Amino acid sequence: MALTELNTYTINDIYNLPEGQRAELIDGKVYYMAPATRNHQRIVGELFATIREHIRRNNFKGEVDITPFGVFIDADDKSYVEPDICVICDDNKLDDRGCNGAPDWVIEVVSPASRRIDYTTKLFKYRAAGVREYWIVDADKTRVMVYDFFQDDLNEYSFISDIPVGIYLDFSIRMSNLEL
């Protein structure tokens, strides 16, 4: 939920949150993050492990990171997100704080508190920032929405489908094969 529509916040406001409180900043609006459910964490963990193993096994370029990894998505101090999973292929975007600029691939796992933000606010922010591929994993609906922003393409997959990964050839993920 956004704090207020009247104020514009910056990354300093995120850094000054009380210990243990997490939030994202999108175009100057603060969105508090609810604690993740066990199922959410299981999905994120299995996807992360699958992607990391594929990158390592094939010596692909790219680093996969898991929340709470900071992404400074714009070249200003008004947007900061913590995607559930992101893959960055350009090492020059990485420093000790996180990723500076758009990751190549972002995955968000929907939770009740994040549904609207993942399907609308982040969708438009990621597209505008230059993310190449955006997956919305919705366990309640057992579907994955895959947005390929470079091809201007949208596909919907069930958890029993092989979901092709656009940034890596010959790589697909079947959600039902993960230990969820």
mmCIF file of C-alpha atoms in Angstrom:
data_model
loop_
_atom_site.group_PDB
_atom_site.id
_atom_site.type_symbol
_atom_site.label_atom_id
_atom_site.label_comp_id
_atom_site.label_asym_id
_atom_site.label_seq_id
_atom_site.Cartn_x
_atom_site.Cartn_y
_atom_site.Cartn_z
ATOM 1 C CA MET A 1 0.000 0.000 0.000
ATOM 2 C CA ALA A 2 1.356 3.468 -0.873
ATOM 3 C CA LEU A 3 2.024 5.787 2.069
ATOM 4 C CA THR A 4 0.452 8.856 0.518
ATOM 5 C CA GLU A 5 -0.020 10.443 -2.843
ATOM 6 C CA LEU A 6 0.984 13.916 -1.619
ATOM 7 C CA ASN A 7 4.643 13.357 -0.771
ATOM 8 C CA THR A 8 7.509 12.249 -2.948
ATOM 9 C CA TYR A 9 9.964 9.998 -1.173
ATOM 10 C CA THR A 10 13.576 9.132 -1.969
ATOM 11 C CA ILE A 11 15.932 6.256 -1.327
ATOM 12 C CA ASN A 12 16.997 8.026 1.886
ATOM 13 C CA ASP A 13 13.497 7.452 3.252
ATOM 14 C CA ILE A 14 13.901 3.726 2.544
ATOM 15 C CA TYR A 15 17.277 3.684 4.311
ATOM 16 C CA ASN A 16 15.720 5.456 7.309
ATOM 17 C CA LEU A 17 12.935 2.923 7.861
ATOM 18 C CA PRO A 18 12.929 1.264 11.287
ATOM 19 C CA GLU A 19 15.060 -1.871 11.597
ATOM 20 C CA GLY A 20 13.299 -4.898 10.152
ATOM 21 C CA GLN A 21 10.780 -2.929 8.110
ATOM 22 C CA ARG A 22 11.082 -3.407 4.350
ATOM 23 C CA ALA A 23 9.630 -1.300 1.590
ATOM 24 C CA GLU A 24 10.066 -0.543 -2.068
ATOM 25 C CA LEU A 25 10.088 2.860 -3.704
ATOM 26 C CA ILE A 26 8.479 3.314 -7.106
ATOM 27 C CA ASP A 27 8.426 6.764 -8.675
ATOM 28 C CA GLY A 28 8.656 8.423 -5.275
ATOM 29 C CA LYS A 29 5.912 6.348 -3.628
ATOM 30 C CA VAL A 30 6.706 3.980 -0.766
ATOM 31 C CA TYR A 31 5.185 0.479 -0.763
ATOM 32 C CA TYR A 32 5.605 -1.508 2.441
ATOM 33 C CA MET A 33 6.374 -5.187 2.047
ATOM 34 C CA ALA A 34 4.524 -7.810 4.070
ATOM 35 C CA PRO A 35 6.433 -10.850 5.366
ATOM 36 C CA ALA A 36 6.494 -13.706 2.860
ATOM 37 C CA THR A 37 4.520 -16.898 3.401
ATOM 38 C CA ARG A 38 6.198 -20.270 3.597
ATOM 39 C CA ASN A 39 4.829 -21.265 0.182
ATOM 40 C CA HIS A 40 6.077 -17.999 -1.346
ATOM 41 C CA GLN A 41 9.567 -18.645 -0.011
ATOM 42 C CA ARG A 42 9.527 -22.245 -1.209
ATOM 43 C CA ILE A 43 8.648 -21.126 -4.766
ATOM 44 C CA VAL A 44 11.296 -18.388 -4.734
ATOM 45 C CA GLY A 45 13.929 -20.765 -3.371
ATOM 46 C CA GLU A 46 13.236 -23.521 -5.909
ATOM 47 C CA LEU A 47 13.218 -21.099 -8.848
ATOM 48 C CA PHE A 48 16.422 -19.447 -7.639
ATOM 49 C CA ALA A 49 18.193 -22.810 -7.273
ATOM 50 C CA THR A 50 17.013 -23.976 -10.708
ATOM 51 C CA ILE A 51 18.174 -20.793 -12.430
ATOM 52 C CA ARG A 52 21.499 -20.631 -10.578
ATOM 53 C CA GLU A 53 22.252 -24.274 -11.400
ATOM 54 C CA HIS A 54 21.457 -23.724 -15.094
ATOM 55 C CA ILE A 55 23.691 -20.645 -15.287
ATOM 56 C CA ARG A 56 26.571 -22.464 -13.584
ATOM 57 C CA ARG A 57 26.188 -25.737 -15.487
ATOM 58 C CA ASN A 58 26.221 -23.960 -18.861
ATOM 59 C CA ASN A 59 28.784 -21.268 -17.990
ATOM 60 C CA PHE A 60 26.274 -18.605 -18.978
ATOM 61 C CA LYS A 61 26.892 -14.973 -18.325
ATOM 62 C CA GLY A 62 24.706 -13.654 -15.572
ATOM 63 C CA GLU A 63 24.225 -13.445 -11.858
ATOM 64 C CA VAL A 64 20.985 -14.538 -10.215
ATOM 65 C CA ASP A 65 19.993 -12.769 -7.011
ATOM 66 C CA ILE A 66 17.193 -13.276 -4.529
ATOM 67 C CA THR A 67 15.318 -10.817 -2.345
ATOM 68 C CA PRO A 68 16.245 -8.753 -0.353
ATOM 69 C CA PHE A 69 18.597 -7.748 -3.161
ATOM 70 C CA GLY A 70 18.347 -4.036 -3.992
ATOM 71 C CA VAL A 71 17.701 -2.827 -7.524
ATOM 72 C CA PHE A 72 18.124 0.893 -8.189
ATOM 73 C CA ILE A 73 16.061 0.648 -11.340
ATOM 74 C CA ASP A 74 16.195 4.273 -12.511
ATOM 75 C CA ALA A 75 19.073 6.734 -12.663
ATOM 76 C CA ASP A 76 17.539 8.750 -9.821
ATOM 77 C CA ASP A 77 16.769 8.329 -6.126
ATOM 78 C CA LYS A 78 12.995 7.863 -6.587
ATOM 79 C CA SER A 79 12.825 4.121 -7.408
ATOM 80 C CA TYR A 80 14.212 1.135 -5.515
ATOM 81 C CA VAL A 81 12.773 -2.380 -5.758
ATOM 82 C CA GLU A 82 13.579 -5.794 -4.312
ATOM 83 C CA PRO A 83 12.408 -8.361 -6.873
ATOM 84 C CA ASP A 84 11.908 -11.885 -5.597
ATOM 85 C CA ILE A 85 14.454 -13.046 -8.191
ATOM 86 C CA CYS A 86 16.469 -11.159 -10.787
ATOM 87 C CA VAL A 87 19.150 -12.061 -13.293
ATOM 88 C CA ILE A 88 21.711 -9.460 -14.311
ATOM 89 C CA CYS A 89 23.926 -10.247 -17.326
ATOM 90 C CA ASP A 90 25.983 -7.030 -17.253
ATOM 91 C CA ASP A 91 28.499 -7.137 -14.379
ATOM 92 C CA ASN A 92 29.001 -3.376 -14.730
ATOM 93 C CA LYS A 93 25.533 -2.860 -13.210
ATOM 94 C CA LEU A 94 26.539 -4.604 -9.979
ATOM 95 C CA ASP A 95 28.145 -3.147 -6.883
ATOM 96 C CA ASP A 96 27.996 -3.783 -3.134
ATOM 97 C CA ARG A 97 24.606 -2.044 -2.852
ATOM 98 C CA GLY A 98 22.963 -4.173 -5.558
ATOM 99 C CA CYS A 99 22.030 -3.579 -9.181
ATOM 100 C CA ASN A 100 22.169 -0.142 -10.773
ATOM 101 C CA GLY A 101 19.763 -0.196 -13.690
ATOM 102 C CA ALA A 102 17.387 -2.765 -15.103
ATOM 103 C CA PRO A 103 18.044 -6.477 -14.585
ATOM 104 C CA ASP A 104 17.661 -8.638 -17.690
ATOM 105 C CA TRP A 105 15.091 -10.942 -16.083
ATOM 106 C CA VAL A 106 12.824 -10.312 -13.106
ATOM 107 C CA ILE A 107 10.534 -12.805 -11.385
ATOM 108 C CA GLU A 108 7.900 -11.762 -8.870
ATOM 109 C CA VAL A 109 5.934 -14.378 -6.934
ATOM 110 C CA VAL A 110 2.492 -12.989 -6.189
ATOM 111 C CA SER A 111 1.255 -12.794 -2.629
ATOM 112 C CA PRO A 112 -2.100 -11.368 -1.485
ATOM 113 C CA ALA A 113 -0.451 -8.106 -0.422
ATOM 114 C CA SER A 114 1.551 -7.701 -3.656
ATOM 115 C CA ARG A 115 -0.993 -8.785 -6.295
ATOM 116 C CA ARG A 116 -1.950 -5.313 -7.579
ATOM 117 C CA ILE A 117 1.597 -3.999 -7.420
ATOM 118 C CA ASP A 118 3.087 -7.004 -9.263
ATOM 119 C CA TYR A 119 0.446 -7.028 -12.009
ATOM 120 C CA THR A 120 0.320 -3.276 -12.632
ATOM 121 C CA THR A 121 2.770 -0.924 -10.910
ATOM 122 C CA LYS A 122 5.852 -3.129 -11.266
ATOM 123 C CA LEU A 123 4.825 -4.351 -14.717
ATOM 124 C CA PHE A 124 4.890 -0.800 -16.067
ATOM 125 C CA LYS A 125 8.005 0.181 -14.083
ATOM 126 C CA TYR A 126 10.002 -2.827 -15.283
ATOM 127 C CA ARG A 127 8.949 -2.288 -18.869
ATOM 128 C CA ALA A 128 9.819 1.430 -18.805
ATOM 129 C CA ALA A 129 13.170 0.758 -17.106
ATOM 130 C CA GLY A 130 14.348 -1.705 -19.758
ATOM 131 C CA VAL A 131 13.888 -5.107 -18.122
ATOM 132 C CA ARG A 132 13.969 -7.653 -20.922
ATOM 133 C CA GLU A 133 11.805 -10.400 -19.406
ATOM 134 C CA TYR A 134 9.322 -10.289 -16.512
ATOM 135 C CA TRP A 135 7.622 -13.322 -14.979
ATOM 136 C CA ILE A 136 4.679 -13.104 -12.601
ATOM 137 C CA VAL A 137 4.298 -16.423 -10.784
ATOM 138 C CA ASP A 138 0.797 -16.768 -9.343
ATOM 139 C CA ALA A 139 0.503 -19.926 -7.209
ATOM 140 C CA ASP A 140 -3.173 -19.273 -6.403
ATOM 141 C CA LYS A 141 -3.986 -19.414 -10.110
ATOM 142 C CA THR A 142 -1.231 -21.959 -10.919
ATOM 143 C CA ARG A 143 -0.056 -19.796 -13.787
ATOM 144 C CA VAL A 144 2.957 -17.804 -14.875
ATOM 145 C CA MET A 145 2.574 -14.662 -16.957
ATOM 146 C CA VAL A 146 5.676 -14.092 -19.099
ATOM 147 C CA TYR A 147 6.264 -10.645 -20.525
ATOM 148 C CA ASP A 148 9.003 -10.437 -23.150
ATOM 149 C CA PHE A 149 9.380 -6.685 -23.420
ATOM 150 C CA PHE A 150 11.952 -6.864 -26.245
ATOM 151 C CA GLN A 151 9.575 -8.867 -28.441
ATOM 152 C CA ASP A 152 6.500 -7.021 -27.090
ATOM 153 C CA ASP A 153 5.039 -10.427 -26.305
ATOM 154 C CA LEU A 154 2.898 -11.836 -23.486
ATOM 155 C CA ASN A 155 2.295 -15.519 -22.823
ATOM 156 C CA GLU A 156 0.427 -17.303 -20.063
ATOM 157 C CA TYR A 157 1.601 -20.734 -18.891
ATOM 158 C CA SER A 158 0.174 -23.259 -16.464
ATOM 159 C CA PHE A 159 2.377 -24.848 -13.819
ATOM 160 C CA ILE A 160 2.485 -28.044 -15.941
ATOM 161 C CA SER A 161 3.821 -26.221 -19.031
ATOM 162 C CA ASP A 162 7.434 -25.899 -20.087
ATOM 163 C CA ILE A 163 8.074 -22.172 -19.784
ATOM 164 C CA PRO A 164 10.848 -21.000 -22.131
ATOM 165 C CA VAL A 165 13.353 -18.542 -20.722
ATOM 166 C CA GLY A 166 13.843 -15.762 -23.251
ATOM 167 C CA ILE A 167 17.262 -14.595 -22.134
ATOM 168 C CA TYR A 168 18.787 -18.087 -22.370
ATOM 169 C CA LEU A 169 18.294 -20.373 -25.356
ATOM 170 C CA ASP A 170 17.411 -24.002 -24.681
ATOM 171 C CA PHE A 171 16.310 -23.348 -21.100
ATOM 172 C CA SER A 172 12.790 -23.828 -19.819
ATOM 173 C CA ILE A 173 11.248 -24.281 -16.405
ATOM 174 C CA ARG A 174 8.251 -26.407 -15.484
ATOM 175 C CA MET A 175 6.837 -25.226 -12.165
ATOM 176 C CA SER A 176 5.315 -28.650 -11.457
ATOM 177 C CA ASN A 177 8.812 -30.198 -11.583
ATOM 178 C CA LEU A 178 10.006 -28.007 -8.717
ATOM 179 C CA GLU A 179 9.759 -29.330 -5.168
ATOM 180 C CA LEU A 180 6.938 -27.055 -4.044
#
